[in-house]
Amino acid sequence: MDMPSEHDLADTPTNRDDAYQQLEQMLLQSFEPEQVLSGETETLAFGTDASFYRLIPKLVVKLRSLAQLKWVMACCRDLSLPFTFRAAGTSLSGQAISDSVLLLLSDDWTGHQILEEGQAIRLQPGVIGADANRYLAPYQKKIGPDPASIAACKIGGIVANNASGMCCGTAQNSYNTLKSMHLVLADGSELDTADPLSVQRFRFSHARFLHRLKQLAEQTVANSELKSLIQHKYRLKNTTGYSLNALIDYQDPIDILTHLMVGSEGTLGFIASVTYQTVDEHPHKASCLLVFDNNQQACEAVKTLAAKPVSAVELMDGRALASVADQPGMPDFIQHLDKQACALLVEARSSSASGLTQRCNALIKSLEPHPRRNEVAFTPLEQEYSRLWAIRKGLFPAVGAVRATGTTVVIEDVAFPIEHLAEGVEALQQLFVEHGYQEALIFGHALAGNLHFVFTQSFDTPEEVARYDGFMQAVSQLVAVDYKGSLKAEHGTGRNMAPFVELEWGEQGVALMQQIKQLFDPQGLLNPGVILNPDSQAHIRNLKLMPAADSLVDKCIECGFCEAVCPSRKLSLTPRQRIVIYREIAALRRSQDQPERLARMEKDFKYQGIDTCAAVGLCADRCPVGINTGDLVRKLRAEAQQGGRGETIARWSAKHFAGLASGGRVGLQLMDFTQQLLGEKVMGKLTHGAGKLTKQPALQQWSPAFPKAAASFKPKRVFHPDKVVYFPSCASRTMGPPADALDQRSLQEATCSVLEKAGFEVIVPEGIGGSCCGLPYHSKGFAEQSEAKSKQLEAQLWQASEQGRWPVLMDTSPCAKRSQEQFTQDMAIYEPVGFIYQHALPRLEILPLQQPIMLHLTCSSRRMGVEQAFMGLAKACAPEAVLPEQIYCCGWAGDKGFSHPELNASALERLREQVPEGCSRGYSNSRTCEIGLMKHSGIPYQSIVYLVDEVSL
């Protein structure tokens, strides 16, 4: 049967519009307002995924529980409204977008349970793949799938797309490592295959359904031609269409049902949780890089390696190698390779170091008949093999970085039978030439015959769309017909390959898929247009344009890798979404034909895009092309304040910084005195009222977490041969501990105590009362004042350090990070954790604290790469140290905790529940962050310097 497309479902727009309005009213009566989005800004932002397609949903619903999901599904069934499930939205083929109702999984879907001593793990669909592996790391286990997007994609998408990856192959994908599944079908029924009672009830309630499923399986097994085709297809990596192998691999219809759900892309039901049989994560691994004269030689070597115990073999063609040849850390010979060269990146793993050495030696010996042009020998050193993998991981960013503005990066993936891999590579390269994709390159998982090819494409003219269509038609014929391969090996069918499913599977295969879809979803409401689509032009409809907006963000491909670490992701917009909306605003400004829509979107963007962006730059570390959306936000803040009152205040404060800091201390002293006099309850009401009256948000946010004024402190100069220049930040010079803190000394006093115990002479520069790293100005977009303060501080520290002879310690991590980035003189700049762990801890005698502590790793610490040092230092001082999950930034963001406290509250929403019983203290390395951490955890937070001083002799 023909499946309905989005256009078929919109034949009665008046009735459909009424149905959407009715659904929205029903939702608003039952859900919190922030869970139901229908505004044009929000639906555009949240409707975007990583593909090059664009559909804008009528409604976006953020679901917090399975009960809510089932209720919304029931409403959609009653109103005949289509709906689509969305996890992280990193899908590449258009399977996570909708022009109807988009159901988003909130952070409430992150439950996990380790089973059987790590042999299995039960995961809700909102768990990020990398987090699942982090939970399993103590057991030396991991989940089987390892997609390149594992740090951003979620379990729901991994299972629904049957995602695999570099080491996964087919043996360890979701289909083959599935242990049990909890699912919801289109009719609202639940099945948890880990629960015998649930299975028993389902067998009774859905006897006809299961009987029909068993019939389809028996008919498929009996059809020798179709069975043979299925066996051939799943000898390869294959995610084109439904997982028809379930019908020949299993006899129990319950098993058939759950395995059909794998790779079904949300078109058959909802996956509420999945239990994986885990796989080994061998602690010892090594990698080598082998370069051959041409594709044929490389692929012959792949055939040899396929029969050996090797974990990964990544193929990179000559164009791929050329694209990263000038990147730092690349082997010198790569710059001299021609376009005919082809490389293999090989990884071996073992449970022991000796076993790894034996395995590597055996692999190299097996390759003796295959001459290489160049090579980097197997290395077990992490620093060295990480450089080799940087070649492979840098290929996608390399294309993204050079693409023309207005184009997008298209990533396709196919699979050839491994015996035809070389011919497949050559044929694809020829198609690139024929269709004018000169920048296209090929890389992939060679052991599975799985090739990714990446190229840039514009969709803004009919000619460009026709070029893409012609290319895809040719690729489909080449892969599916000429070489009997897979058109989608691991990225999912989506909308992109839906028109070509029959080309690959034939009439019988598609007819079987249509029967499956009709059985599971008789109303055709689940993600219509995906996998099965009668529109032969679906792959070139609803194409996403990428208009120029600003050079700072024009390279964004909207992949969504940035979203998991964004502190505003639950409050307003993520970096991807900010860029999407700003692109739309830029296009509307150029066109000038929708002034009212432009005004509405600009108003929305002021709060959602600019005011609530923490601008801390974590997004840049996750972005494949290094975009820091905070740079755009700071630029927009500067433009908005240019010539205004804010700029005037910034200039004045920069010139009178010492007096401003002194006034801040006086204000904190007054607030502390008033609180002691009136009590916390009265103080809270008083400051809240005063804040409203004076329109000062900071006053409204007073709480017991607010700091007292910092006590003045001047360290004694005690001679030691080793010296360190200590710069107390303006925050620590102004803010002392809160009233409930365990240690009431100033941070300056605690820091000097630790340094003196470790045998360092402490040098505090003269005249630092008016000094600042410039970060407060930088975050607000005042570049001139920020640079001036930074240069002033650099000159002071350069002199105090005797022209870089002595290291410089800054007692808060954001100041250190900013100074590292801005200083031009050769000085070693440290924040507390890095300096103490590397230089002071070896000199100290530690008596560890025998109680649990909470930790907060600031965003600047993450960006400086001191996470390992932070955990090492904390566990040296208190063996039970807890770093909470899903909190990458506290959202205080300089002074956002004062002006927009909802950002801080949202970022730390899950903090209090993670404080272990018996824990009464927390530690960080940023004074301002500690205010919000204490407020939202219920325990006092101080600099980790205090802990080190307490436990050291």
XYZ file of N, CA and C in Angstrom, residues 432-508:
231
model
N 32.136 11.576 -8.665
C 32.437 12.918 -8.169
C 32.877 13.821 -9.325
N 33.750 13.286 -10.162
C 34.267 14.062 -11.289
C 33.147 14.381 -12.274
N 32.340 13.384 -12.593
C 31.278 13.568 -13.576
C 30.247 14.601 -13.144
N 30.003 14.700 -11.841
C 28.960 15.604 -11.352
C 29.523 16.869 -10.716
N 30.827 17.080 -10.838
C 31.403 18.354 -10.426
C 31.638 18.528 -8.942
N 31.801 17.427 -8.209
C 32.098 17.516 -6.776
C 33.602 17.323 -6.562
N 34.351 18.344 -6.932
C 35.807 18.223 -6.916
C 36.372 18.098 -5.500
N 35.631 18.620 -4.504
C 36.137 18.591 -3.123
C 35.760 17.321 -2.381
N 34.961 16.454 -3.008
C 34.458 15.264 -2.326
C 35.592 14.326 -1.934
N 35.429 13.717 -0.790
C 36.423 12.758 -0.317
C 35.724 11.542 0.281
N 36.487 10.465 0.408
C 35.940 9.188 0.874
C 36.728 8.697 2.075
N 36.003 8.247 3.072
C 36.603 7.533 4.194
C 35.559 6.562 4.699
N 35.971 5.608 5.510
C 34.949 4.690 5.995
C 35.501 3.500 6.739
N 34.561 2.680 7.158
C 34.859 1.501 7.973
C 35.096 0.329 7.025
N 36.342 0.137 6.669
C 36.683 -0.759 5.565
C 36.318 -2.210 5.834
N 36.394 -2.667 7.080
C 36.104 -4.070 7.377
C 34.674 -4.441 7.012
N 33.780 -3.440 7.064
C 32.381 -3.681 6.718
C 32.062 -3.219 5.304
N 33.066 -2.797 4.549
C 32.820 -2.270 3.209
C 32.016 -0.988 3.231
N 32.022 -0.314 4.373
C 31.172 0.849 4.602
C 31.954 2.127 4.294
N 31.514 2.863 3.277
C 32.192 4.082 2.870
C 31.313 5.300 3.130
N 31.907 6.319 3.730
C 31.270 7.629 3.830
C 31.900 8.515 2.767
N 31.072 9.275 2.078
C 31.647 10.293 1.205
C 31.024 11.632 1.542
N 31.882 12.647 1.558
C 31.513 13.977 2.033
C 31.752 14.977 0.917
N 30.771 15.842 0.689
C 30.921 16.896 -0.315
C 30.061 18.084 0.084
N 30.281 19.201 -0.561
C 29.501 20.397 -0.264
C 28.463 20.603 -1.350
N 27.320 21.153 -0.942
C 26.197 21.265 -1.873
C 25.367 22.494 -1.529
N 25.009 23.229 -2.545
C 24.057 24.326 -2.392
C 22.702 23.865 -2.931
N 21.648 24.318 -2.298
C 20.300 23.973 -2.760
C 19.506 25.223 -3.135
N 20.205 26.324 -3.428
C 19.496 27.592 -3.614
C 19.121 27.884 -5.062
N 19.445 26.986 -5.986
C 19.015 27.168 -7.379
C 18.494 25.843 -7.918
N 17.583 25.876 -8.893
C 17.099 24.621 -9.499
C 18.224 23.795 -10.106
N 19.233 24.479 -10.639
C 20.344 23.767 -11.255
C 21.123 22.950 -10.224
N 21.336 23.541 -9.045
C 22.064 22.836 -8.000
C 21.258 21.646 -7.468
N 19.959 21.843 -7.333
C 19.108 20.733 -6.887
C 19.132 19.610 -7.914
N 19.073 19.983 -9.200
C 19.113 18.973 -10.261
C 20.445 18.241 -10.280
N 21.539 18.956 -9.991
C 22.854 18.302 -9.937
C 22.884 17.270 -8.814
N 22.359 17.653 -7.656
C 22.331 16.710 -6.532
C 21.449 15.508 -6.872
N 20.302 15.758 -7.468
C 19.398 14.662 -7.832
C 20.085 13.701 -8.787
N 20.730 14.246 -9.805
C 21.411 13.388 -10.775
C 22.499 12.559 -10.132
N 23.226 13.184 -9.232
C 24.297 12.464 -8.531
C 23.725 11.331 -7.692
N 22.651 11.603 -6.930
C 22.067 10.582 -6.068
C 21.455 9.442 -6.891
N 20.866 9.767 -8.013
C 20.334 8.716 -8.890
C 21.462 7.809 -9.361
N 22.594 8.430 -9.732
C 23.730 7.649 -10.212
C 24.339 6.802 -9.101
N 24.471 7.381 -7.905
C 25.022 6.642 -6.774
C 24.127 5.455 -6.432
N 22.820 5.675 -6.436
C 21.891 4.603 -6.091
C 21.975 3.454 -7.078
N 22.085 3.778 -8.357
C 22.220 2.741 -9.382
C 23.532 1.979 -9.197
N 24.597 2.722 -8.942
C 25.906 2.110 -8.767
C 25.919 1.138 -7.591
N 25.441 1.597 -6.439
C 25.554 0.814 -5.213
C 24.543 -0.317 -5.168
N 23.264 0.027 -5.370
C 22.196 -0.952 -5.158
C 22.078 -1.955 -6.291
N 22.313 -1.499 -7.515
C 22.089 -2.369 -8.669
C 23.399 -2.983 -9.171
N 24.363 -2.122 -9.462
C 25.597 -2.622 -10.073
C 26.398 -3.518 -9.135
N 26.439 -3.131 -7.825
C 27.267 -3.887 -6.883
C 26.460 -4.570 -5.783
N 25.140 -4.481 -5.856
C 24.262 -5.154 -4.876
C 24.655 -4.803 -3.427
N 24.951 -3.513 -3.215
C 25.348 -3.060 -1.888
C 24.201 -2.409 -1.135
N 24.543 -1.678 -0.099
C 23.553 -0.998 0.741
C 23.617 0.501 0.482
N 22.470 1.103 0.239
C 22.416 2.549 0.029
C 22.554 3.310 1.332
N 22.187 2.701 2.416
C 22.406 3.281 3.737
C 22.995 2.187 4.623
N 24.233 2.410 5.061
C 24.909 1.401 5.863
C 24.696 1.633 7.348
N 24.647 2.918 7.754
C 24.478 3.176 9.190
C 23.801 4.504 9.514
N 23.496 5.319 8.530
C 22.872 6.614 8.818
C 21.350 6.572 8.786
N 20.749 5.473 8.422
C 19.298 5.366 8.386
C 18.718 5.841 7.066
N 17.548 5.298 6.732
C 16.894 5.607 5.459
C 16.382 7.031 5.425
N 15.609 7.408 6.459
C 15.065 8.747 6.544
C 14.221 9.122 5.351
N 14.289 10.383 4.975
C 13.631 10.881 3.761
C 14.590 10.834 2.586
N 15.870 10.874 2.915
C 16.897 10.985 1.899
C 16.931 9.782 0.970
N 16.802 8.587 1.530
C 16.894 7.389 0.705
C 15.560 6.687 0.531
N 14.475 7.251 1.089
C 13.163 6.616 0.977
C 12.741 6.371 -0.476
N 12.999 7.290 -1.421
C 12.591 7.024 -2.805
C 13.349 5.881 -3.466
N 14.457 5.444 -2.868
C 15.299 4.434 -3.493
C 15.222 3.068 -2.799
N 14.330 2.949 -1.823
C 14.212 1.680 -1.100
C 13.847 0.549 -2.052
N 12.927 0.806 -2.958
C 12.522 -0.260 -3.884
C 13.643 -0.629 -4.843
N 14.472 0.355 -5.216
C 15.602 0.056 -6.097
C 16.523 -0.967 -5.433
N 16.698 -0.846 -4.117
C 17.567 -1.769 -3.407
C 16.868 -3.068 -3.066
N 15.596 -2.991 -2.637
C 14.926 -4.169 -2.099
C 13.971 -4.847 -3.082
N 13.642 -4.189 -4.165
C 12.717 -4.787 -5.126
C 11.269 -4.721 -4.648
N 10.361 -5.126 -5.512
C 8.941 -5.041 -5.200
C 8.559 -5.913 -4.008
N 9.121 -7.108 -3.936
C 8.758 -8.013 -2.846
C 9.201 -7.460 -1.496
